[in-house]
């Protein structure tokens, strides 16, 4: 049975939290006992069935099947009473929050990088139509920004409404995920006996970058770079940025090593 649930939304730091939790288990010599968006292709339809029709069966079966100590999940902010019914009031809940407009911008940018994000044909998230707030034509008439704004605000509203169902809640801002004291707080919240803590994590952000004018290939490359480049590490290690660039060049021209060598030589000359 799950002891600690991390309630996230897409693009609010769940990947960084996964890395933090992974490191906490690793540094303290414990078997990795956590899940990350477990059963997502079954969970989202179950959430939708619950919201649309009040059908608890599929959602209850998924929640009851989880036996990991920690679960980091998207979407459960929509259905916290169901979570309480299965996992109990004493479930530890870590809630992740992000500035709403920053969150919307990140979702829009990500959707431009990957047009199928955040939904695909097999994973469809809730809309205002599902909650009876709009008809299909009104929802279809909304801009992409406003659809994401509804998604962020509605899940936040429903989480606000039901978070008090749980007796032990820790709220963490996305901007705090590289703060050593907050990582310590997360570790102690999950397991007060853990003596060791990982180094600060790299929080994956696009830093408000506008990618609308880039090609699809360029957008994916931007996302790859931002996800892997650690700004905090660059500020403390004078050689990190250069090593990162050289590594990126070698990867980009992996099928043409002679081109990679020429490009690296030019970079080093400019330095």
Short mmCIF file of C-alpha atoms in Angstrom, two decimals:
data_model
loop_
_atom_site.label_atom_id
_atom_site.label_comp_id
_atom_site.label_asym_id
_atom_site.label_seq_id
_atom_site.Cartn_x
_atom_site.Cartn_y
_atom_site.Cartn_z
CA UNK A 1 0.00 0.00 0.00
CA UNK A 2 1.26 3.48 -0.88
CA UNK A 3 2.53 5.44 2.14
CA UNK A 4 3.33 8.73 0.39
CA UNK A 5 1.64 10.21 -2.68
CA UNK A 6 3.18 13.08 -4.66
CA UNK A 7 0.32 15.00 -6.31
CA UNK A 8 1.61 16.71 -9.45
CA UNK A 9 0.42 18.21 -12.69
CA UNK A 10 2.25 17.97 -16.00
CA UNK A 11 5.16 20.46 -16.25
CA UNK A 12 5.26 21.39 -12.56
CA UNK A 13 8.39 19.51 -11.52
CA UNK A 14 7.33 15.86 -11.35
CA UNK A 15 10.42 14.70 -13.26
CA UNK A 16 12.67 16.54 -10.83
CA UNK A 17 10.75 15.05 -7.91
CA UNK A 18 11.20 11.60 -9.39
CA UNK A 19 14.95 12.25 -9.44
CA UNK A 20 14.88 13.48 -5.84
CA UNK A 21 12.95 10.44 -4.61
CA UNK A 22 15.20 8.09 -6.60
CA UNK A 23 18.27 9.69 -5.01
CA UNK A 24 16.78 9.52 -1.51
CA UNK A 25 16.31 5.77 -1.81
CA UNK A 26 19.75 5.35 -3.40
CA UNK A 27 21.74 7.44 -0.91
CA UNK A 28 20.09 5.74 2.04
CA UNK A 29 20.81 2.26 0.72
CA UNK A 30 17.18 1.24 0.30
CA UNK A 31 15.54 -0.81 -2.40
CA UNK A 32 13.87 1.50 -4.93
CA UNK A 33 10.26 1.38 -3.77
CA UNK A 34 8.48 4.11 -5.71
CA UNK A 35 6.39 4.56 -8.81
CA UNK A 36 6.32 7.36 -11.37
CA UNK A 37 3.00 8.04 -13.13
CA UNK A 38 2.17 4.36 -12.69
CA UNK A 39 -0.52 2.81 -14.92
CA UNK A 40 -0.94 6.16 -16.68
CA UNK A 41 -2.70 4.71 -19.75
CA UNK A 42 -5.27 3.04 -17.49
CA UNK A 43 -5.38 5.74 -14.81
CA UNK A 44 -6.51 8.65 -16.99
CA UNK A 45 -9.52 6.81 -18.48
CA UNK A 46 -10.43 5.73 -14.94
CA UNK A 47 -10.23 9.36 -13.75
CA UNK A 48 -12.44 10.42 -16.66
CA UNK A 49 -15.00 7.68 -15.94
CA UNK A 50 -15.11 8.86 -12.34
CA UNK A 51 -15.55 12.54 -13.30
CA UNK A 52 -18.07 11.92 -16.08
CA UNK A 53 -20.18 9.12 -14.64
CA UNK A 54 -19.23 8.71 -10.99
CA UNK A 55 -17.85 5.25 -11.80
CA UNK A 56 -15.44 4.34 -8.98
CA UNK A 57 -14.64 0.75 -9.98
CA UNK A 58 -11.70 1.20 -12.40
CA UNK A 59 -10.10 3.99 -10.34
CA UNK A 60 -10.46 2.06 -7.08
CA UNK A 61 -8.93 -1.07 -8.64
CA UNK A 62 -5.86 0.86 -9.82
CA UNK A 63 -5.31 2.62 -6.50
CA UNK A 64 -5.80 -0.64 -4.59
CA UNK A 65 -3.19 -2.40 -6.74
CA UNK A 66 -0.36 0.02 -5.93
CA UNK A 67 2.06 -1.48 -3.41
CA UNK A 68 5.02 0.91 -3.76
CA UNK A 69 6.03 3.08 -0.79
CA UNK A 70 5.95 6.33 -2.78
CA UNK A 71 3.92 7.16 -5.89
CA UNK A 72 4.50 10.27 -8.01
CA UNK A 73 1.38 10.73 -10.08
CA UNK A 74 -0.33 13.14 -12.45
CA UNK A 75 -4.06 13.79 -12.31
CA UNK A 76 -5.03 12.60 -8.86
CA UNK A 77 -5.74 16.19 -7.82
CA UNK A 78 -9.01 15.75 -9.73
CA UNK A 79 -10.11 12.77 -7.60
CA UNK A 80 -8.69 13.17 -4.08
CA UNK A 81 -11.84 11.90 -2.31
CA UNK A 82 -11.40 8.61 -4.17
CA UNK A 83 -7.74 8.54 -3.16
CA UNK A 84 -8.76 9.06 0.48
CA UNK A 85 -11.35 6.27 0.22
CA UNK A 86 -8.73 3.73 -0.86
CA UNK A 87 -5.44 4.94 0.65
CA UNK A 88 -6.81 6.49 3.84
CA UNK A 89 -6.58 9.81 5.66
CA UNK A 90 -3.12 9.01 7.07
CA UNK A 91 -1.57 8.84 3.61
CA UNK A 92 1.32 11.30 3.41
CA UNK A 93 0.70 13.74 0.56
CA UNK A 94 3.33 15.94 -1.07
CA UNK A 95 1.61 18.60 -3.14
CA UNK A 96 3.58 20.38 -5.86
CA UNK A 97 2.52 23.91 -6.86
CA UNK A 98 3.73 26.24 -9.59
CA UNK A 99 2.93 29.84 -10.54
CA UNK A 100 -0.20 29.41 -12.73
CA UNK A 101 0.82 31.63 -15.64
CA UNK A 102 4.35 30.23 -15.68
CA UNK A 103 2.76 26.79 -15.67
CA UNK A 104 0.50 27.63 -18.63
CA UNK A 105 3.42 29.06 -20.61
CA UNK A 106 5.41 25.87 -20.00
CA UNK A 107 2.53 23.69 -21.18
CA UNK A 108 2.04 25.79 -24.32
CA UNK A 109 5.76 25.70 -25.12
CA UNK A 110 5.87 21.96 -24.58
CA UNK A 111 2.88 21.46 -26.87
CA UNK A 112 4.71 23.42 -29.57
CA UNK A 113 7.75 21.18 -29.16
CA UNK A 114 5.59 18.06 -29.18
CA UNK A 115 2.17 18.66 -30.82
CA UNK A 116 0.71 15.56 -29.16
CA UNK A 117 1.56 16.80 -25.66
CA UNK A 118 0.00 16.55 -23.07
CA UNK A 119 -2.64 14.25 -24.58
CA UNK A 120 -2.40 11.47 -27.14
CA UNK A 121 -4.98 9.18 -28.68
CA UNK A 122 -4.53 6.83 -25.72
CA UNK A 123 -4.18 9.38 -22.89
CA UNK A 124 -6.89 12.07 -22.83
CA UNK A 125 -7.00 14.51 -19.93
CA UNK A 126 -10.17 16.07 -18.43
CA UNK A 127 -11.74 19.12 -20.06
CA UNK A 128 -14.44 21.60 -19.06
CA UNK A 129 -16.86 19.47 -21.08
CA UNK A 130 -16.23 16.49 -18.79
CA UNK A 131 -17.15 18.54 -15.72
CA UNK A 132 -20.24 20.06 -17.34
CA UNK A 133 -18.83 23.57 -17.38
CA UNK A 134 -18.92 24.02 -21.17
CA UNK A 135 -20.38 22.35 -24.22
CA UNK A 136 -18.13 20.92 -26.89
CA UNK A 137 -18.43 23.92 -29.21
CA UNK A 138 -17.48 26.40 -26.48
CA UNK A 139 -14.47 24.29 -25.45
CA UNK A 140 -13.35 23.92 -29.06
CA UNK A 141 -13.49 27.70 -29.43
CA UNK A 142 -10.97 28.31 -26.65
CA UNK A 143 -7.37 29.16 -27.46
CA UNK A 144 -4.68 26.65 -26.54
CA UNK A 145 -3.57 28.96 -23.73
CA UNK A 146 -7.08 29.12 -22.28
CA UNK A 147 -7.53 25.35 -22.43
CA UNK A 148 -4.31 24.85 -20.50
CA UNK A 149 -5.31 27.65 -18.14
CA UNK A 150 -8.57 25.83 -17.37
CA UNK A 151 -6.69 22.55 -16.87
CA UNK A 152 -4.19 24.06 -14.41
CA UNK A 153 -6.75 26.15 -12.53
CA UNK A 154 -9.38 23.42 -12.28
CA UNK A 155 -6.99 20.80 -10.92
CA UNK A 156 -5.62 23.39 -8.48
CA UNK A 157 -9.15 24.32 -7.39
CA UNK A 158 -10.17 20.69 -6.83
CA UNK A 159 -6.94 19.97 -4.94
CA UNK A 160 -7.53 23.04 -2.73
CA UNK A 161 -11.03 21.79 -2.00
CA UNK A 162 -10.04 18.29 -0.90
CA UNK A 163 -6.44 18.40 0.34
CA UNK A 164 -7.67 18.69 3.95
CA UNK A 165 -8.97 15.12 3.66
CA UNK A 166 -5.43 14.03 4.53
CA UNK A 167 -3.84 14.55 7.92
CA UNK A 168 -0.24 14.91 6.71
CA UNK A 169 0.45 17.28 3.78
CA UNK A 170 3.66 18.92 2.59
CA UNK A 171 3.36 21.65 -0.07
CA UNK A 172 6.41 22.29 -2.25
CA UNK A 173 6.79 24.93 -4.95
CA UNK A 174 8.43 23.97 -8.24
CA UNK A 175 10.94 26.78 -7.68
CA UNK A 176 12.04 25.14 -4.41
CA UNK A 177 13.05 21.79 -5.89
CA UNK A 178 16.73 22.77 -6.13
CA UNK A 179 16.79 24.08 -2.54
CA UNK A 180 18.83 21.80 -0.25
CA UNK A 181 16.62 22.58 2.76
CA UNK A 182 13.49 21.63 0.79
CA UNK A 183 15.06 18.38 -0.40
CA UNK A 184 15.85 17.67 3.25
CA UNK A 185 12.23 18.45 4.15
CA UNK A 186 10.96 16.08 1.46
CA UNK A 187 13.28 13.30 2.66
CA UNK A 188 12.29 13.70 6.30
CA UNK A 189 8.61 13.85 5.34
CA UNK A 190 8.80 10.55 3.45
CA UNK A 191 11.01 8.80 6.00
CA UNK A 192 12.19 10.65 9.14
CA UNK A 193 14.91 8.01 9.67
CA UNK A 194 16.76 8.74 6.40
CA UNK A 195 20.11 10.28 7.41
CA UNK A 196 21.50 11.05 3.94
CA UNK A 197 20.30 13.53 1.36
CA UNK A 198 21.11 13.90 -2.35
CA UNK A 199 22.57 16.98 -3.96
CA UNK A 200 20.15 19.60 -5.30
CA UNK A 201 18.31 18.40 -8.39
CA UNK A 202 18.25 20.09 -11.76
CA UNK A 203 14.74 21.48 -12.27
CA UNK A 204 13.70 21.04 -15.90
CA UNK A 205 12.38 24.32 -17.30
CA UNK A 206 12.23 26.11 -20.63
CA UNK A 207 12.84 29.38 -18.74
CA UNK A 208 9.99 31.08 -20.63
CA UNK A 209 11.76 30.57 -23.96
CA UNK A 210 9.53 31.26 -27.00
CA UNK A 211 9.90 28.34 -29.40
CA UNK A 212 6.98 29.24 -31.68
CA UNK A 213 9.29 30.31 -34.52
CA UNK A 214 11.36 27.12 -34.52
CA UNK A 215 10.90 24.02 -36.61
CA UNK A 216 9.67 20.84 -34.96
CA UNK A 217 13.19 19.38 -35.02
CA UNK A 218 14.66 22.54 -33.50
CA UNK A 219 11.99 22.58 -30.79
CA UNK A 220 12.78 19.03 -29.76
CA UNK A 221 16.46 19.88 -29.60
CA UNK A 222 15.72 22.90 -27.39
CA UNK A 223 13.73 20.69 -25.03
CA UNK A 224 16.54 18.14 -24.95
CA UNK A 225 19.11 20.82 -24.09
CA UNK A 226 17.01 22.45 -21.37
CA UNK A 227 16.24 19.11 -19.78
CA UNK A 228 19.89 18.14 -19.61
CA UNK A 229 21.75 21.40 -19.00
CA UNK A 230 22.14 22.05 -15.28
CA UNK A 231 22.36 25.80 -14.70
CA UNK A 232 23.21 25.37 -11.01
CA UNK A 233 26.13 23.13 -11.89
CA UNK A 234 27.30 25.56 -14.57
CA UNK A 235 27.51 28.34 -11.98
CA UNK A 236 29.73 26.27 -9.68
CA UNK A 237 31.89 24.43 -12.25
CA UNK A 238 33.73 26.68 -14.70
CA UNK A 239 34.31 23.81 -17.15
CA UNK A 240 30.82 22.31 -17.07
CA UNK A 241 29.23 24.43 -19.84
CA UNK A 242 32.08 23.78 -22.27
CA UNK A 243 32.04 20.05 -21.57
CA UNK A 244 28.28 20.05 -22.08
CA UNK A 245 28.58 21.80 -25.46
CA UNK A 246 31.30 19.41 -26.64
CA UNK A 247 29.19 16.43 -25.58
CA UNK A 248 26.18 17.84 -27.45
CA UNK A 249 28.25 18.35 -30.61
CA UNK A 250 29.58 14.80 -30.48
CA UNK A 251 26.06 13.46 -30.03
CA UNK A 252 24.62 15.58 -32.85
CA UNK A 253 27.30 14.47 -35.31
CA UNK A 254 27.69 10.94 -33.98
CA UNK A 255 27.42 9.56 -37.53
CA UNK A 256 30.00 12.09 -38.81
CA UNK A 257 32.83 12.21 -36.24
CA UNK A 258 35.05 14.22 -38.57
CA UNK A 259 32.44 17.00 -38.64
CA UNK A 260 32.17 16.88 -34.84
CA UNK A 261 35.94 17.29 -34.53
CA UNK A 262 35.94 20.31 -36.85
CA UNK A 263 33.07 21.99 -35.00
CA UNK A 264 34.67 21.35 -31.61
CA UNK A 265 37.94 22.82 -32.86
CA UNK A 266 36.15 26.01 -33.90
CA UNK A 267 34.39 26.23 -30.53
CA UNK A 268 37.68 25.83 -28.67
CA UNK A 269 39.31 28.50 -30.86
CA UNK A 270 36.50 30.94 -30.03
CA UNK A 271 37.01 30.23 -26.33
#
